[in-house]
Amino acid sequence: MPNAALEEAFAPFVGQDFGPPEIARDPVNEAMIRQWCDAMGDANPIHWDAEAAAKTHHGGIVAPPTMLQAWILPGVRLADPDRPPSDKQEELHALFNQHGYTGVVATDCEFEFERYLRVGDRVTAKATIESISEEKATALGIGYFVVTRTRFENQDGELVGSMVFRVLKFKPSQPPQQASSGDAAPAKPQRIPAPRGHDNGWWWEALDRGELMIQKCSQCGTLRHPPRPMCHACRSVDWEEQPSAGTGSVHSYVIMHHPPVPGYDFPVAVALVDLDEGTRIVANVVDCPFEDIHIGMKVECSIEELGGVKLPVFRATS
Amino acid sequence: MSQSRRLGDVKVGDALPDLDVELTAAIIVGGAIASRDFTPVHHDRSAANAAGMSDVFMNILTTNGYLSRFVTDWAGPDAALAKVAIRLGTPNTPGDTMQLRGEVTAVDPEGGTVDIAVAAKNSWGDHATGTVTVALPK
Ligand SMILES: [Zn+2]
């Protein structure tokens, strides 16, 4: 559900400048350029060797163009947690935070360069909130894409370059990952286990034992899946479980390419399988060329440990 | 690096030399400081943990810095970057390796520019993918 109160509150931000133009604290200088080149392992002599730079069409030492934004960032001040919002973009983000959209992730960044900055140039930046999308469902959670554009000029008012930035402000839908220690390689992302609650825990526990179970209404005998407290046919809350033979046929399927959910090698085949007992289950079809999968294809279930989670998968019946 | 590539030497399909960067905390924090980006998640692991990440992760300016360096390493000192457009993906964290790959996708003899499809991969997938446009001497 789109958040009407939030959307009404953020509408006036669209088209607004962040604030007055930001003027670089320091002119373009060799020390900051060298520090940048050291960090990036950039050995291009146009950034540090005056003689070599003079022989190129640059005509002297120039700053790395992708360093453009570094000239106007505020430095250590950015790390102060108590810093009040200092411009319209930060006010906008604070507004999203108030509404629970606390997550932020940059999705796209586009630089265009008109001219290279020379030592002694002083950069001025003017940033604008260009657009805010409608609410989107993403792998990270629901959120809004915010596009900003920054125009960079030199001391003579000449355009140096521009930057378009797209971020997603979202409601985080996943708990933080476990912290790692040292410089160990990050763990390969695993599949996200299904939450186990009062109404469905028994089904996952059966899978852990290698059994595929079906829930059956004790009153009218209707089968149902996934597990839930009440029969959709007679509204009884009395139920029992019965084992499934694991055989069935493909009712429908998709080959999923996007979004990339952790723990899967994409693309993957996701099928809705009609179990022979008479209910349906969603699972992956594996070890079958995608072009061979078809509606009505006979399949059989195998319970396998995948990415740390026991799950049913289906293969074509041989 | 002293030799500059010329427009006439380049054709569509040319691959740039691979660049693999072993990511350390020093590279990630060093890049953040060099870009004056003191957003805590780029230098403070507890802040990164609180944001749902296992460790500090590379800021976008550093990603752009590496991508542009990757292209100018190949293009030489007479080249001038005109455009760097990327889609951002999986985070770069210490202990991982960023693999930079590039291939020429267009040569514009009139404008004097070359488009390069670039990709920076890590163990999670695509860290960044996009296009770098660079002007080369004729
Ligand atoms: Zn019933």
Tab-separated table of C-alpha atoms and ligand atoms in Angstrom:
chain	number	residue	atom	x	y	z
A	1	MET	CA	0.000	0.000	0.000
A	2	PRO	CA	1.489	3.348	-1.013
A	3	ASN	CA	2.029	5.634	1.936
A	4	ALA	CA	-0.271	8.576	1.202
A	5	ALA	CA	0.906	10.714	4.130
A	6	LEU	CA	4.523	10.263	3.120
A	7	GLU	CA	3.830	10.910	-0.558
A	8	GLU	CA	2.020	14.119	0.288
A	9	ALA	CA	4.914	15.210	2.500
A	10	PHE	CA	7.643	14.520	-0.036
A	11	ALA	CA	5.917	15.999	-3.090
A	12	PRO	CA	7.127	19.591	-2.398
A	13	PHE	CA	10.754	18.389	-2.374
A	14	VAL	CA	10.702	17.465	-6.063
A	15	GLY	CA	12.471	20.102	-8.151
A	16	GLN	CA	14.068	21.795	-5.156
A	17	ASP	CA	17.751	22.594	-4.833
A	18	PHE	CA	19.512	21.019	-1.850
A	19	GLY	CA	20.321	24.540	-0.714
A	20	PRO	CA	22.691	27.317	-1.723
A	21	PRO	CA	25.538	26.165	-4.009
A	22	GLU	CA	28.276	24.314	-2.154
A	23	ILE	CA	31.740	25.841	-2.566
A	24	ALA	CA	34.783	23.588	-2.192
A	25	ARG	CA	36.705	24.251	1.010
A	26	ASP	CA	40.023	23.780	-0.789
A	27	PRO	CA	41.044	24.526	-4.332
A	28	VAL	CA	42.079	21.567	-6.488
A	29	ASN	CA	45.466	20.595	-5.091
A	30	GLU	CA	48.212	18.076	-5.716
A	31	ALA	CA	48.122	16.593	-2.212
A	32	MET	CA	44.492	15.509	-2.423
A	33	ILE	CA	45.004	14.284	-5.984
A	34	ARG	CA	47.982	12.183	-4.919
A	35	GLN	CA	46.085	10.701	-1.988
A	36	TRP	CA	43.261	9.741	-4.368
A	37	CYS	CA	45.651	8.174	-6.893
A	38	ASP	CA	47.393	6.211	-4.103
A	39	ALA	CA	44.056	4.864	-2.880
A	40	MET	CA	42.932	3.863	-6.386
A	41	GLY	CA	46.341	2.581	-7.507
A	42	ASP	CA	46.133	5.101	-10.350
A	43	ALA	CA	49.553	5.541	-11.979
A	44	ASN	CA	48.407	7.918	-14.737
A	45	PRO	CA	51.200	10.577	-14.834
A	46	ILE	CA	48.785	13.366	-15.842
A	47	HIS	CA	47.767	13.457	-12.167
A	48	TRP	CA	51.195	13.786	-10.543
A	49	ASP	CA	54.068	14.263	-13.013
A	50	ALA	CA	54.065	17.885	-14.245
A	51	GLU	CA	56.581	17.236	-17.013
A	52	ALA	CA	54.828	14.156	-18.390
A	53	ALA	CA	51.431	15.842	-18.027
A	54	ALA	CA	52.656	18.867	-20.013
A	55	LYS	CA	53.436	16.589	-22.969
A	56	THR	CA	49.851	15.347	-23.181
A	57	HIS	CA	46.902	17.319	-24.510
A	58	HIS	CA	45.969	18.004	-20.878
A	59	GLY	CA	48.940	20.408	-20.811
A	60	GLY	CA	49.688	20.034	-17.091
A	61	ILE	CA	48.576	18.308	-13.925
A	62	VAL	CA	44.847	17.631	-13.850
A	63	ALA	CA	42.608	16.005	-11.250
A	64	PRO	CA	41.079	12.566	-11.875
A	65	PRO	CA	37.617	13.351	-13.216
A	66	THR	CA	35.763	10.824	-11.040
A	67	MET	CA	37.207	12.701	-8.038
A	68	LEU	CA	34.802	15.564	-8.839
A	69	GLN	CA	32.498	15.057	-5.865
A	70	ALA	CA	35.409	14.655	-3.429
A	71	TRP	CA	36.169	18.388	-3.728
A	72	ILE	CA	32.875	19.324	-2.103
A	73	LEU	CA	32.233	16.528	0.418
A	74	PRO	CA	32.405	17.758	4.020
A	75	GLY	CA	34.883	15.192	5.393
A	76	VAL	CA	34.848	14.050	9.021
A	77	ARG	CA	31.726	16.086	9.727
A	78	LEU	CA	29.775	13.412	7.767
A	79	ALA	CA	30.419	10.913	10.578
A	80	ASP	CA	28.717	12.975	13.294
A	81	PRO	CA	25.553	11.064	14.261
A	82	ASP	CA	24.004	14.158	15.871
A	83	ARG	CA	24.490	16.392	12.872
A	84	PRO	CA	21.114	17.968	12.049
A	85	PRO	CA	19.892	17.747	8.447
A	86	SER	CA	21.865	20.434	6.659
A	87	ASP	CA	20.190	20.480	3.260
A	88	LYS	CA	16.973	19.525	1.468
A	89	GLN	CA	18.219	16.054	0.548
A	90	GLU	CA	18.993	15.274	4.181
A	91	GLU	CA	15.611	16.690	5.211
A	92	LEU	CA	13.989	14.424	2.628
A	93	HIS	CA	15.873	11.380	3.927
A	94	ALA	CA	14.900	12.316	7.504
A	95	LEU	CA	11.276	12.437	6.350
A	96	PHE	CA	11.565	8.929	4.851
A	97	ASN	CA	13.203	7.725	8.088
A	98	GLN	CA	10.279	9.049	10.154
A	99	HIS	CA	7.929	6.943	8.045
A	100	GLY	CA	10.011	3.790	8.572
A	101	TYR	CA	11.888	3.944	5.259
A	102	THR	CA	15.209	3.903	7.090
A	103	GLY	CA	17.200	1.877	4.576
A	104	VAL	CA	19.151	3.635	1.857
A	105	VAL	CA	21.062	2.135	-1.034
A	106	ALA	CA	22.484	3.805	-4.117
A	107	THR	CA	21.412	2.067	-7.304
A	108	ASP	CA	22.788	4.137	-10.199
A	109	CYS	CA	25.428	6.792	-10.660
A	110	GLU	CA	26.183	8.659	-13.856
A	111	PHE	CA	28.964	11.195	-14.397
A	112	GLU	CA	29.476	13.340	-17.452
A	113	PHE	CA	32.672	15.368	-17.754
A	114	GLU	CA	33.050	18.568	-19.769
A	115	ARG	CA	36.595	19.498	-18.775
A	116	TYR	CA	39.342	18.265	-16.463
A	117	LEU	CA	40.023	20.298	-13.317
A	118	ARG	CA	43.472	21.876	-12.956
A	119	VAL	CA	45.447	22.599	-9.823
A	120	GLY	CA	44.131	25.866	-8.352
A	121	ASP	CA	40.589	25.516	-9.718
A	122	ARG	CA	37.790	25.883	-7.197
A	123	VAL	CA	34.654	23.807	-7.578
A	124	THR	CA	31.096	24.915	-6.892
A	125	ALA	CA	28.278	22.367	-6.853
A	126	LYS	CA	24.569	22.879	-7.200
A	127	ALA	CA	22.403	19.852	-6.464
A	128	THR	CA	18.707	19.375	-7.201
A	129	ILE	CA	16.159	16.722	-6.203
A	130	GLU	CA	15.014	15.756	-9.676
A	131	SER	CA	12.372	13.092	-9.084
A	132	ILE	CA	10.864	10.620	-6.622
A	133	SER	CA	9.306	7.431	-7.980
A	134	GLU	CA	6.065	5.796	-6.983
A	135	GLU	CA	6.353	3.094	-4.334
A	136	LYS	CA	8.225	0.015	-5.573
A	137	ALA	CA	8.621	-3.491	-4.217
A	138	THR	CA	12.294	-4.485	-4.298
A	139	ALA	CA	14.426	-7.354	-3.014
A	140	LEU	CA	15.449	-5.129	-0.091
A	141	GLY	CA	11.942	-4.067	0.844
A	142	ILE	CA	9.343	-1.589	-0.362
A	143	GLY	CA	10.666	1.868	-1.104
A	144	TYR	CA	10.980	4.895	-3.327
A	145	PHE	CA	13.703	5.781	-5.839
A	146	VAL	CA	15.035	9.325	-5.441
A	147	VAL	CA	16.996	10.884	-8.317
A	148	THR	CA	19.286	13.853	-7.701
A	149	ARG	CA	21.395	15.843	-10.157
A	150	THR	CA	24.495	17.814	-9.232
A	151	ARG	CA	26.053	20.369	-11.539
A	152	PHE	CA	29.725	21.186	-10.923
A	153	GLU	CA	31.261	24.480	-12.091
A	154	ASN	CA	34.717	25.984	-11.836
A	155	GLN	CA	35.559	29.477	-10.494
A	156	ASP	CA	34.732	30.993	-13.904
A	157	GLY	CA	31.228	29.537	-13.899
A	158	GLU	CA	32.158	26.990	-16.586
A	159	LEU	CA	30.477	23.600	-16.413
A	160	VAL	CA	33.014	20.986	-15.322
A	161	GLY	CA	30.706	18.012	-15.126
A	162	SER	CA	27.445	16.660	-13.798
A	163	MET	CA	26.403	13.733	-11.660
A	164	VAL	CA	23.048	11.955	-11.616
A	165	PHE	CA	22.481	9.770	-8.623
A	166	ARG	CA	19.631	7.341	-7.934
A	167	VAL	CA	19.030	5.957	-4.456
A	168	LEU	CA	16.379	3.672	-3.012
A	169	LYS	CA	14.935	4.704	0.354
A	170	PHE	CA	13.311	1.531	1.693
A	171	LYS	CA	11.759	-0.228	4.675
A	172	PRO	CA	14.303	-2.918	5.537
A	173	SER	CA	12.697	-6.357	5.247
A	174	GLN	CA	15.618	-8.467	6.486
A	175	PRO	CA	17.471	-8.606	9.805
A	176	PRO	CA	21.154	-7.584	9.801
A	177	GLN	CA	23.614	-10.292	8.807
A	178	GLN	CA	25.963	-11.699	11.356
A	179	ALA	CA	29.142	-9.703	11.820
A	180	SER	CA	32.318	-11.267	10.502
A	181	SER	CA	35.682	-10.872	12.111
A	182	GLY	CA	39.031	-10.036	10.579
A	183	ASP	CA	39.573	-9.784	6.852
A	184	ALA	CA	37.951	-13.152	6.185
A	185	ALA	CA	36.078	-13.489	2.904
A	186	PRO	CA	32.388	-12.740	3.338
A	187	ALA	CA	30.276	-15.876	3.630
A	188	LYS	CA	28.506	-16.880	0.439
A	189	PRO	CA	24.924	-15.757	0.745
A	190	GLN	CA	22.708	-18.631	1.854
A	191	ARG	CA	19.068	-19.227	1.197
A	192	ILE	CA	16.797	-17.436	3.578
A	193	PRO	CA	15.040	-20.054	5.738
A	194	ALA	CA	11.265	-19.781	5.924
A	195	PRO	CA	10.024	-18.461	9.246
A	196	ARG	CA	8.613	-21.347	11.346
A	197	GLY	CA	5.608	-20.517	13.424
A	198	HIS	CA	2.801	-22.237	15.271
A	199	ASP	CA	0.871	-22.873	12.062
A	200	ASN	CA	3.604	-24.109	9.733
A	201	GLY	CA	6.539	-25.267	11.898
A	202	TRP	CA	5.361	-28.890	11.823
A	203	TRP	CA	5.558	-28.942	8.014
A	204	TRP	CA	9.182	-27.740	7.926
A	205	GLU	CA	10.095	-30.147	10.744
A	206	ALA	CA	8.700	-33.029	8.645
A	207	LEU	CA	10.857	-31.839	5.721
A	208	ASP	CA	13.884	-31.849	8.051
A	209	ARG	CA	13.123	-35.573	8.625
A	210	GLY	CA	12.839	-36.108	4.857
A	211	GLU	CA	9.036	-36.258	4.679
A	212	LEU	CA	6.760	-34.210	2.427
A	213	MET	CA	3.470	-33.758	4.278
A	214	ILE	CA	0.073	-32.452	3.233
A	215	GLN	CA	-2.381	-30.803	5.591
A	216	LYS	CA	-5.878	-32.308	5.527
A	217	CYS	CA	-9.098	-30.970	7.016
A	218	SER	CA	-10.393	-33.388	9.683
A	219	GLN	CA	-13.990	-32.283	9.039
A	220	CYS	CA	-14.389	-32.363	5.243
A	221	GLY	CA	-11.164	-33.998	4.097
A	222	THR	CA	-10.064	-31.116	1.821
A	223	LEU	CA	-6.291	-30.961	1.333
A	224	ARG	CA	-4.463	-27.659	1.584
A	225	HIS	CA	-1.009	-26.204	1.123
A	226	PRO	CA	0.850	-24.148	2.309
A	227	PRO	CA	-0.109	-24.994	5.907
A	228	ARG	CA	-2.587	-22.673	7.576
A	229	PRO	CA	-4.953	-22.811	10.541
A	230	MET	CA	-8.344	-22.950	8.842
A	231	CYS	CA	-9.928	-25.008	6.073
A	232	HIS	CA	-10.875	-22.786	3.124
A	233	ALA	CA	-13.747	-25.160	2.251
A	234	CYS	CA	-15.564	-25.629	5.583
A	235	ARG	CA	-13.742	-23.248	7.968
A	236	SER	CA	-12.886	-25.997	10.365
A	237	VAL	CA	-9.730	-25.521	12.406
A	238	ASP	CA	-9.349	-29.266	12.974
A	239	TRP	CA	-6.696	-30.799	10.787
A	240	GLU	CA	-4.384	-33.745	10.387
A	241	GLU	CA	-1.358	-34.467	8.259
A	242	GLN	CA	-0.799	-37.111	5.653
A	243	PRO	CA	2.371	-38.011	3.783
A	244	SER	CA	2.564	-37.201	0.080
A	245	ALA	CA	3.988	-39.670	-2.426
A	246	GLY	CA	5.792	-36.675	-3.955
A	247	THR	CA	4.540	-37.386	-7.458
A	248	GLY	CA	2.636	-34.920	-9.595
A	249	SER	CA	2.666	-32.778	-12.692
A	250	VAL	CA	3.611	-29.217	-13.580
A	251	HIS	CA	0.552	-26.969	-13.367
A	252	SER	CA	2.457	-23.822	-14.344
A	253	TYR	CA	6.033	-22.539	-14.195
A	254	VAL	CA	8.328	-19.543	-14.744
A	255	ILE	CA	12.037	-19.251	-15.464
A	256	MET	CA	13.074	-16.562	-13.018
A	257	HIS	CA	15.987	-14.234	-13.883
A	258	HIS	CA	15.328	-11.279	-11.623
A	259	PRO	CA	15.470	-10.165	-8.861
A	260	PRO	CA	18.502	-12.166	-7.707
A	261	VAL	CA	17.483	-13.646	-4.340
A	262	PRO	CA	20.470	-14.813	-2.249
A	263	GLY	CA	21.432	-18.483	-2.391
A	264	TYR	CA	20.202	-19.349	-5.881
A	265	ASP	CA	22.101	-19.619	-9.157
A	266	PHE	CA	19.979	-17.709	-11.618
A	267	PRO	CA	18.064	-18.295	-13.769
A	268	VAL	CA	15.954	-20.847	-11.878
A	269	ALA	CA	12.809	-22.756	-12.814
A	270	VAL	CA	9.980	-22.192	-10.332
A	271	ALA	CA	6.973	-24.477	-10.773
A	272	LEU	CA	3.512	-24.831	-9.328
A	273	VAL	CA	3.154	-28.593	-9.054
A	274	ASP	CA	-0.193	-30.446	-8.856
A	275	LEU	CA	0.508	-33.220	-6.385
A	276	ASP	CA	-1.273	-36.461	-7.287
A	277	GLU	CA	-3.067	-36.364	-3.921
A	278	GLY	CA	-4.848	-33.204	-5.046
A	279	THR	CA	-3.204	-30.037	-3.767
A	280	ARG	CA	-0.483	-27.788	-5.120
A	281	ILE	CA	3.005	-26.833	-4.035
A	282	VAL	CA	5.549	-24.281	-5.279
A	283	ALA	CA	9.099	-25.588	-5.732
A	284	ASN	CA	12.065	-25.514	-8.083
A	285	VAL	CA	12.349	-27.909	-11.010
A	286	VAL	CA	15.980	-29.025	-11.252
A	287	ASP	CA	18.227	-31.045	-13.575
A	288	CYS	CA	15.945	-30.343	-16.525
A	289	PRO	CA	16.787	-28.063	-19.485
A	290	PHE	CA	14.454	-25.055	-19.310
A	291	GLU	CA	13.207	-25.671	-22.854
A	292	ASP	CA	12.050	-29.169	-21.844
A	293	ILE	CA	9.892	-28.002	-18.937
A	294	HIS	CA	6.227	-27.902	-19.911
A	295	ILE	CA	2.775	-27.764	-18.395
A	296	GLY	CA	1.588	-31.293	-17.608
A	297	MET	CA	5.137	-32.663	-17.309
A	298	LYS	CA	5.251	-35.541	-14.813
A	299	VAL	CA	7.560	-34.785	-11.905
A	300	GLU	CA	8.656	-36.379	-8.655
A	301	CYS	CA	9.841	-34.837	-5.438
A	302	SER	CA	13.141	-35.168	-3.671
A	303	ILE	CA	13.934	-33.458	-0.367
A	304	GLU	CA	17.407	-31.978	-0.462
A	305	GLU	CA	19.567	-29.712	1.610
A	306	LEU	CA	20.130	-26.536	-0.391
A	307	GLY	CA	22.108	-23.604	0.940
A	308	GLY	CA	21.647	-24.773	4.536
A	309	VAL	CA	17.878	-25.342	4.227
A	310	LYS	CA	15.999	-28.603	3.496
A	311	LEU	CA	13.645	-28.030	0.603
A	312	PRO	CA	11.534	-30.082	-1.783
A	313	VAL	CA	12.697	-30.003	-5.416
A	314	PHE	CA	11.153	-31.714	-8.408
A	315	ARG	CA	12.734	-33.621	-11.284
A	316	ALA	CA	11.124	-34.952	-14.460
A	317	THR	CA	9.847	-38.485	-13.909
A	318	SER	CA	12.100	-40.824	-15.843
B	1	MET	CA	51.160	3.952	-19.235
B	2	SER	CA	53.387	6.349	-21.193
B	3	GLN	CA	51.922	5.168	-24.506
B	4	SER	CA	48.523	6.549	-25.413
B	5	ARG	CA	46.093	4.457	-27.345
B	6	ARG	CA	44.845	6.009	-30.565
B	7	LEU	CA	41.319	5.885	-31.876
B	8	GLY	CA	42.444	4.068	-35.015
B	9	ASP	CA	43.999	1.273	-32.965
B	10	VAL	CA	40.703	0.380	-31.311
B	11	LYS	CA	37.902	-1.795	-32.603
B	12	VAL	CA	34.629	-3.095	-31.248
B	13	GLY	CA	35.163	-6.308	-29.289
B	14	ASP	CA	38.636	-5.359	-28.004
B	15	ALA	CA	39.014	-6.525	-24.401
B	16	LEU	CA	40.751	-4.418	-21.774
B	17	PRO	CA	43.430	-6.156	-19.690
B	18	ASP	CA	41.811	-7.789	-16.638
B	19	LEU	CA	42.378	-6.061	-13.315
B	20	ASP	CA	41.815	-8.039	-10.103
B	21	VAL	CA	41.873	-6.009	-6.901
B	22	GLU	CA	42.326	-7.886	-3.602
B	23	LEU	CA	40.097	-5.874	-1.303
B	24	THR	CA	41.456	-4.925	2.093
B	25	ALA	CA	40.132	-2.654	4.815
B	26	ALA	CA	42.983	-0.299	3.830
B	27	ILE	CA	41.694	-0.005	0.249
B	28	ILE	CA	38.107	0.542	1.361
B	29	VAL	CA	38.874	3.005	4.158
B	30	GLY	CA	41.676	4.639	2.138
B	31	GLY	CA	39.327	5.234	-0.788
B	32	ALA	CA	36.655	6.677	1.502
B	33	ILE	CA	39.123	9.086	3.102
B	34	ALA	CA	40.683	10.096	-0.230
B	35	SER	CA	37.198	10.981	-1.418
B	36	ARG	CA	36.402	12.812	1.879
B	37	ASP	CA	33.450	10.475	2.351
B	38	PHE	CA	33.325	9.824	6.085
B	39	THR	CA	29.910	8.161	6.012
B	40	PRO	CA	30.456	5.730	8.939
B	41	VAL	CA	29.598	2.513	7.025
B	42	HIS	CA	32.750	3.003	4.925
B	43	HIS	CA	35.211	3.149	7.847
B	44	ASP	CA	33.481	1.843	11.005
B	45	ARG	CA	32.578	-1.844	11.156
B	46	SER	CA	30.064	-1.426	13.979
B	47	ALA	CA	28.218	1.156	11.878
B	48	ALA	CA	28.338	-1.237	8.915
B	49	ASN	CA	26.964	-4.051	11.120
B	50	ALA	CA	24.164	-1.803	12.307
B	51	ALA	CA	23.318	-1.155	8.659
B	52	GLY	CA	23.014	-4.892	8.033
B	53	MET	CA	26.461	-5.428	6.491
B	54	SER	CA	29.122	-7.892	7.628
B	55	ASP	CA	31.914	-5.322	7.379
B	56	VAL	CA	32.836	-1.886	6.058
B	57	PHE	CA	32.101	-1.597	2.359
B	58	MET	CA	33.472	0.442	-0.534
B	59	ASN	CA	31.942	3.840	-1.240
B	60	ILE	CA	30.765	4.755	-4.714
B	61	LEU	CA	33.484	7.310	-5.361
B	62	THR	CA	36.100	4.587	-4.877
B	63	THR	CA	34.232	2.268	-7.230
B	64	ASN	CA	34.210	5.053	-9.816
B	65	GLY	CA	37.871	5.790	-9.095
B	66	TYR	CA	38.837	2.172	-9.770
B	67	LEU	CA	36.666	1.900	-12.866
B	68	SER	CA	38.101	5.067	-14.393
B	69	ARG	CA	41.647	4.003	-13.512
B	70	PHE	CA	40.958	0.585	-15.095
B	71	VAL	CA	39.995	2.355	-18.338
B	72	THR	CA	42.807	4.942	-18.350
B	73	ASP	CA	45.407	2.241	-17.544
B	74	TRP	CA	44.414	0.877	-20.953
B	75	ALA	CA	43.740	4.173	-22.754
B	76	GLY	CA	46.861	6.060	-21.686
B	77	PRO	CA	47.598	9.618	-20.524
B	78	ASP	CA	46.197	11.426	-23.579
B	79	ALA	CA	42.751	9.943	-23.034
B	80	ALA	CA	39.983	12.019	-21.461
B	81	LEU	CA	36.994	10.447	-19.739
B	82	ALA	CA	33.692	11.821	-21.017
B	83	LYS	CA	31.183	9.681	-19.149
B	84	VAL	CA	31.014	7.020	-16.441
B	85	ALA	CA	27.548	5.524	-15.976
B	86	ILE	CA	27.124	2.593	-13.632
B	87	ARG	CA	24.459	0.487	-12.004
B	88	LEU	CA	25.454	-0.475	-8.476
B	89	GLY	CA	25.071	-3.995	-7.151
B	90	THR	CA	26.698	-6.180	-4.525
B	91	PRO	CA	28.907	-4.513	-1.899
B	92	ASN	CA	32.710	-4.698	-1.879
B	93	THR	CA	33.946	-5.832	1.530
B	94	PRO	CA	37.435	-6.686	2.870
B	95	GLY	CA	38.671	-10.164	1.963
B	96	ASP	CA	36.815	-10.266	-1.330
B	97	THR	CA	38.317	-9.698	-4.791
B	98	MET	CA	36.971	-7.123	-7.230
B	99	GLN	CA	37.424	-8.320	-10.792
B	100	LEU	CA	37.349	-5.510	-13.344
B	101	ARG	CA	36.574	-6.457	-16.920
B	102	GLY	CA	35.944	-4.320	-19.982
B	103	GLU	CA	35.174	-4.592	-23.655
B	104	VAL	CA	34.891	-1.988	-26.386
B	105	THR	CA	31.285	-1.802	-27.554
B	106	ALA	CA	31.383	1.249	-29.846
B	107	VAL	CA	33.903	3.437	-31.654
B	108	ASP	CA	32.803	6.873	-32.843
B	109	PRO	CA	35.390	8.153	-35.353
B	110	GLU	CA	33.569	11.510	-35.730
B	111	GLY	CA	33.277	12.273	-32.013
B	112	GLY	CA	36.631	10.656	-31.263
B	113	THR	CA	35.212	8.542	-28.467
B	114	VAL	CA	35.081	4.898	-27.511
B	115	ASP	CA	32.389	3.203	-25.389
B	116	ILE	CA	33.544	0.457	-23.053
B	117	ALA	CA	31.177	-1.919	-21.289
B	118	VAL	CA	32.673	-2.377	-17.832
B	119	ALA	CA	31.892	-4.819	-15.058
B	120	ALA	CA	33.282	-5.062	-11.545
B	121	LYS	CA	32.445	-8.465	-10.065
B	122	ASN	CA	32.961	-9.858	-6.586
B	123	SER	CA	32.048	-13.141	-4.912
B	124	TRP	CA	28.434	-12.025	-4.458
B	125	GLY	CA	27.879	-11.077	-8.105
B	126	ASP	CA	28.016	-7.773	-9.968
B	127	HIS	CA	29.411	-4.991	-7.801
B	128	ALA	CA	28.961	-2.491	-10.629
B	129	THR	CA	28.177	-2.692	-14.319
B	130	GLY	CA	27.953	0.072	-16.864
B	131	THR	CA	29.548	2.079	-19.630
B	132	VAL	CA	32.599	4.310	-19.689
B	133	THR	CA	32.991	6.719	-22.618
B	134	VAL	CA	36.512	7.923	-23.235
B	135	ALA	CA	37.910	10.348	-25.832
B	136	LEU	CA	41.102	9.116	-27.503
B	137	PRO	CA	43.579	11.026	-29.712
B	138	LYS	CA	43.106	10.354	-33.422
C	1	ZN	ZN	-12.764	-28.651	5.723
